[in-house]
Tab-separated table of N, CA and C in Angstrom:
chain	number	residue	atom	x	y	z
A	1	CYS	N	107.191	87.676	110.111
A	1	CYS	CA	106.919	89.078	109.753
A	1	CYS	C	107.699	89.968	110.679
A	2	LEU	N	108.592	90.816	110.022
A	2	LEU	CA	109.500	91.796	110.865
A	2	LEU	C	108.716	93.000	111.475
A	3	SER	N	107.882	93.662	110.733
A	3	SER	CA	106.950	94.520	111.085
A	3	SER	C	105.665	94.737	110.443
A	4	ASP	N	104.916	95.573	110.894
A	4	ASP	CA	103.715	96.033	110.286
A	4	ASP	C	103.688	97.388	110.268
A	5	TRP	N	103.545	98.081	109.047
A	5	TRP	CA	103.392	99.416	108.959
A	5	TRP	C	101.849	99.647	108.174
A	6	SER	N	101.210	100.314	108.934
A	6	SER	CA	99.466	100.330	108.087
A	6	SER	C	98.824	101.643	108.946
A	7	SER	N	97.700	101.703	108.577
A	7	SER	CA	96.756	102.867	109.127
A	7	SER	C	96.009	102.018	110.115
A	8	ASP	N	95.133	102.804	110.561
A	8	ASP	CA	94.202	102.189	111.746
A	8	ASP	C	93.333	100.873	111.126
A	9	VAL	N	93.765	99.899	110.801
A	9	VAL	CA	93.009	98.751	110.331
A	9	VAL	C	93.393	97.535	111.166
A	10	CYS	N	92.715	96.533	110.973
A	10	CYS	CA	92.568	95.423	111.556
A	10	CYS	C	94.070	94.501	111.711
A	11	SER	N	94.917	94.662	110.565
A	11	SER	CA	96.011	94.186	110.427
A	11	SER	C	97.023	94.671	111.426
A	12	SER	N	96.847	95.854	111.885
A	12	SER	CA	97.821	96.423	113.063
A	12	SER	C	97.408	95.673	114.337
A	13	ASP	N	96.038	95.500	114.593
A	13	ASP	CA	95.439	94.703	115.727
A	13	ASP	C	96.061	93.444	115.667
A	14	LEU	N	95.956	92.681	114.730
A	14	LEU	CA	96.415	91.037	114.573
A	14	LEU	C	97.931	91.201	114.802
A	15	ALA	N	98.763	91.998	114.198
A	15	ALA	CA	100.205	92.091	114.168
A	15	ALA	C	100.612	92.233	115.580
A	16	ALA	N	100.038	93.308	116.298
A	16	ALA	CA	100.351	93.662	117.849
A	16	ALA	C	99.983	92.291	118.673
A	17	ALA	N	98.729	91.911	118.415
A	17	ALA	CA	98.482	90.767	119.455
A	17	ALA	C	99.334	89.585	119.183
A	18	CYS	N	99.913	89.329	117.933
A	18	CYS	CA	101.113	88.366	117.826
A	18	CYS	C	102.565	88.666	118.325
A	19	GLY	N	102.567	89.776	118.719
A	19	GLY	CA	103.671	90.339	119.153
A	19	GLY	C	104.889	90.949	118.123
A	20	VAL	N	104.203	91.256	116.963
A	20	VAL	CA	104.950	91.706	115.934
A	20	VAL	C	105.143	93.315	116.145
A	21	PRO	N	106.337	93.906	115.641
A	21	PRO	CA	106.257	95.371	116.119
A	21	PRO	C	105.540	96.093	114.950
A	22	VAL	N	104.731	97.134	115.388
A	22	VAL	CA	103.784	97.889	114.735
A	22	VAL	C	104.065	99.269	114.691
A	23	VAL	N	103.941	99.903	113.522
A	23	VAL	CA	103.770	101.267	113.361
A	23	VAL	C	102.618	101.681	112.626
A	24	SER	N	101.690	102.237	113.426
A	24	SER	CA	100.281	102.362	112.891
A	24	SER	C	99.949	103.924	112.791
A	25	LEU	N	99.533	104.210	111.707
A	25	LEU	CA	99.093	105.699	111.456
A	25	LEU	C	97.703	105.840	111.705
A	26	PHE	N	97.363	106.831	112.606
A	26	PHE	CA	95.910	106.917	112.802
A	26	PHE	C	95.564	108.331	112.487
A	27	SER	N	94.364	108.369	111.821
A	27	SER	CA	93.628	109.754	111.681
A	27	SER	C	92.945	110.107	112.852
A	28	ALA	N	92.544	111.470	112.862
A	28	ALA	CA	91.950	112.275	113.877
A	28	ALA	C	90.424	111.804	114.042
A	29	ALA	N	89.971	110.813	113.186
A	29	ALA	CA	88.556	110.441	113.046
A	29	ALA	C	88.058	109.765	114.302
A	30	ASN	N	88.965	108.917	114.888
A	30	ASN	CA	88.580	108.053	116.014
A	30	ASN	C	89.321	108.364	117.360
A	31	GLU	N	88.896	107.933	118.491
A	31	GLU	CA	89.505	108.300	119.730
A	31	GLU	C	90.725	107.147	119.739
A	32	LEU	N	91.905	107.697	119.830
A	32	LEU	CA	92.936	106.803	119.782
A	32	LEU	C	92.999	105.838	120.795
A	33	GLU	N	92.854	106.093	122.162
A	33	GLU	CA	92.805	105.271	123.193
A	33	GLU	C	91.779	104.124	123.181
A	34	VAL	N	90.610	104.343	122.418
A	34	VAL	CA	89.589	103.057	122.267
A	34	VAL	C	89.901	102.184	120.977
A	35	TRP	N	90.808	102.865	119.831
A	35	TRP	CA	90.934	101.999	118.697
A	35	TRP	C	92.274	101.418	118.303
A	36	LYS	N	93.212	102.159	119.016
A	36	LYS	CA	94.597	101.738	118.759
A	36	LYS	C	95.021	100.322	118.999
A	37	PRO	N	95.907	99.786	118.412
A	37	PRO	CA	96.403	98.233	118.772
A	37	PRO	C	96.969	98.265	119.901
A	38	TRP	N	96.953	97.377	120.798
A	38	TRP	CA	97.548	97.215	122.076
A	38	TRP	C	98.544	96.202	122.072
A	39	GLY	N	99.808	96.539	122.681
A	39	GLY	CA	100.940	95.728	122.636
A	39	GLY	C	102.465	96.530	123.173
A	40	PRO	N	103.248	95.705	123.643
A	40	PRO	CA	104.351	96.408	124.051
A	40	PRO	C	105.262	97.065	122.763
A	41	ARG	N	105.016	96.501	121.702
A	41	ARG	CA	105.813	96.910	120.349
A	41	ARG	C	105.213	97.733	119.527
A	42	VAL	N	104.291	98.587	120.010
A	42	VAL	CA	103.488	99.224	119.036
A	42	VAL	C	103.755	100.813	119.350
A	43	LYS	N	103.839	101.437	118.051
A	43	LYS	CA	104.075	102.804	117.938
A	43	LYS	C	103.034	103.503	117.054
A	44	ILE	N	102.298	104.353	117.961
A	44	ILE	CA	101.281	105.104	117.051
A	44	ILE	C	101.790	106.452	116.423
A	45	LEU	N	101.733	106.771	115.260
A	45	LEU	CA	101.891	108.282	114.694
A	45	LEU	C	100.482	108.798	114.228
A	46	THR	N	100.288	109.766	115.141
A	46	THR	CA	99.074	110.575	114.682
A	46	THR	C	99.245	112.102	114.934
A	47	ARG	N	98.383	112.900	114.602
A	47	ARG	CA	98.351	114.389	114.730
A	47	ARG	C	96.868	114.573	115.271
A	48	HIS	N	96.927	115.649	116.003
A	48	HIS	CA	95.650	116.443	116.659
A	48	HIS	C	95.307	117.608	116.192
A	49	PRO	N	94.705	117.862	115.003
A	49	PRO	CA	94.390	119.133	114.406
A	49	PRO	C	93.088	119.588	115.462
A	50	THR	N	92.598	120.567	115.344
A	50	THR	CA	91.681	121.361	116.062
A	50	THR	C	90.234	120.432	115.878
A	51	CYS	N	90.132	119.888	114.812
A	51	CYS	CA	88.823	119.191	114.658
A	51	CYS	C	88.774	118.014	115.192
A	52	SER	N	89.844	117.470	115.814
A	52	SER	CA	89.841	115.958	116.120
A	52	SER	C	89.338	115.763	117.648
A	53	PRO	N	88.757	114.655	117.979
A	53	PRO	CA	88.272	113.752	117.041
A	53	PRO	C	87.012	113.930	116.289
A	54	CYS	N	87.085	113.867	115.040
A	54	CYS	CA	85.829	114.154	114.258
A	54	CYS	C	84.750	113.234	114.056
A	55	GLY	N	85.228	111.849	114.153
A	55	GLY	CA	84.250	110.734	114.195
A	55	GLY	C	83.600	110.549	112.761
A	56	SER	N	84.303	111.308	111.780
A	56	SER	CA	83.953	111.034	110.289
A	56	SER	C	84.717	110.054	109.617
A	57	HIS	N	84.180	109.453	108.459
A	57	HIS	CA	84.940	108.504	107.581
A	57	HIS	C	85.539	109.384	106.363
A	58	GLU	N	84.993	110.571	106.411
A	58	GLU	CA	85.362	111.545	105.290
A	58	GLU	C	85.898	112.688	105.804
A	59	CYS	N	86.985	113.410	105.675
A	59	CYS	CA	87.195	114.677	106.167
A	59	CYS	C	86.207	115.670	105.859
A	60	LEU	N	85.862	116.391	106.840
A	60	LEU	CA	84.838	117.435	106.852
A	60	LEU	C	85.264	118.850	106.551
A	61	ARG	N	86.728	118.926	106.637
A	61	ARG	CA	87.425	120.123	106.375
A	61	ARG	C	87.431	120.376	104.671
A	62	THR	N	87.367	121.682	104.476
A	62	THR	CA	87.514	122.057	102.985
A	62	THR	C	89.134	122.351	102.645
A	63	ASP	N	89.786	122.588	103.809
A	63	ASP	CA	91.127	123.085	103.462
A	63	ASP	C	92.149	122.098	103.624
A	64	GLY	N	91.679	120.624	103.468
A	64	GLY	CA	92.672	119.665	103.706
A	64	GLY	C	92.610	118.678	104.654
A	65	TYR	N	93.260	117.391	104.444
A	65	TYR	CA	93.071	116.419	105.148
A	65	TYR	C	94.221	116.273	106.300
A	66	PHE	N	94.172	117.212	107.251
A	66	PHE	CA	95.578	117.541	107.891
A	66	PHE	C	95.686	116.446	108.890
A	67	CYS	N	94.936	115.705	109.544
A	67	CYS	CA	95.348	114.772	110.370
A	67	CYS	C	96.248	113.424	109.864
A	68	MET	N	96.015	113.229	108.626
A	68	MET	CA	97.003	112.345	107.999
A	68	MET	C	98.152	112.951	107.274
A	69	ALA	N	97.693	114.029	106.481
A	69	ALA	CA	98.725	114.717	105.756
A	69	ALA	C	99.936	115.249	106.627
A	70	GLU	N	99.760	115.553	107.866
A	70	GLU	CA	100.889	116.039	108.729
A	70	GLU	C	101.774	114.899	109.148
A	71	ILE	N	101.537	113.787	109.096
A	71	ILE	CA	102.172	112.613	109.365
A	71	ILE	C	103.267	112.574	108.209
A	72	LYS	N	104.309	112.633	108.312
A	72	LYS	CA	105.540	112.679	107.206
A	72	LYS	C	106.030	111.488	106.915
A	73	MET	N	106.326	111.088	105.771
A	73	MET	CA	107.012	109.840	105.592
A	73	MET	C	108.387	109.523	106.179
A	74	GLU	N	109.010	110.690	106.646
A	74	GLU	CA	110.302	110.740	107.431
A	74	GLU	C	109.863	110.197	108.904
A	75	ASP	N	108.917	110.621	109.469
A	75	ASP	CA	108.547	110.233	110.635
A	75	ASP	C	108.111	108.573	110.698
A	76	VAL	N	107.604	108.219	109.686
A	76	VAL	CA	107.162	107.052	109.653
A	76	VAL	C	108.680	106.000	109.338
A	77	MET	N	109.408	106.369	108.641
A	77	MET	CA	110.747	105.713	108.289
A	77	MET	C	111.570	105.609	109.451
A	78	ASP	N	111.615	106.855	110.280
A	78	ASP	CA	112.325	106.996	111.421
A	78	ASP	C	111.922	105.953	112.315
A	79	GLU	N	110.545	105.656	112.688
A	79	GLU	CA	110.253	104.524	113.624
A	79	GLU	C	110.432	103.252	112.970
A	80	VAL	N	110.225	103.040	111.793
A	80	VAL	CA	110.547	101.780	111.262
A	80	VAL	C	112.076	101.324	111.396
A	81	LYS	N	113.002	102.436	111.305
A	81	LYS	CA	114.420	102.211	111.261
A	81	LYS	C	114.547	101.703	112.759
A	82	VAL	N	113.953	102.411	113.778
A	82	VAL	CA	114.278	101.994	115.301
A	82	VAL	C	113.642	100.522	115.550
A	83	ILE	N	112.529	100.237	114.833
A	83	ILE	CA	112.077	98.847	114.996
A	83	ILE	C	113.174	97.871	114.378
A	84	LEU	N	113.614	98.078	113.057
A	84	LEU	CA	114.668	97.062	112.585
A	84	LEU	C	115.857	97.167	113.255
A	85	ALA	N	116.460	98.158	113.842
A	85	ALA	CA	117.702	98.311	114.556
A	85	ALA	C	117.606	97.644	115.992
A	86	GLU	N	116.513	97.479	116.540
A	86	GLU	CA	116.183	96.503	117.602
A	86	GLU	C	115.999	94.944	117.369
A	87	GLN	N	115.691	94.816	116.195
A	87	GLN	CA	115.732	93.412	115.811
A	87	GLN	C	117.091	92.758	115.293
A	88	ARG	N	118.028	93.616	115.381
A	88	ARG	CA	119.451	93.170	114.940
A	88	ARG	C	120.005	92.367	116.108
């Protein structure tokens, strides 16, 4: 496995524990330092709106799910490109 790109789910934890490079997208629902995957090859992408950490499984805001919507695909792809370049 060259890398794992996922949200804050178990696959990120397993990949990081096995030394696989991880790009993990985290919502503002949970405290990052408690729930992030640990490892030297882990990159976390997250945003911190004023409502974070909310602790909710569903966004309580009525004006959008900002903590995930603010993570742009370009940001994810930039991190993935760094990982792939390091593996060459």
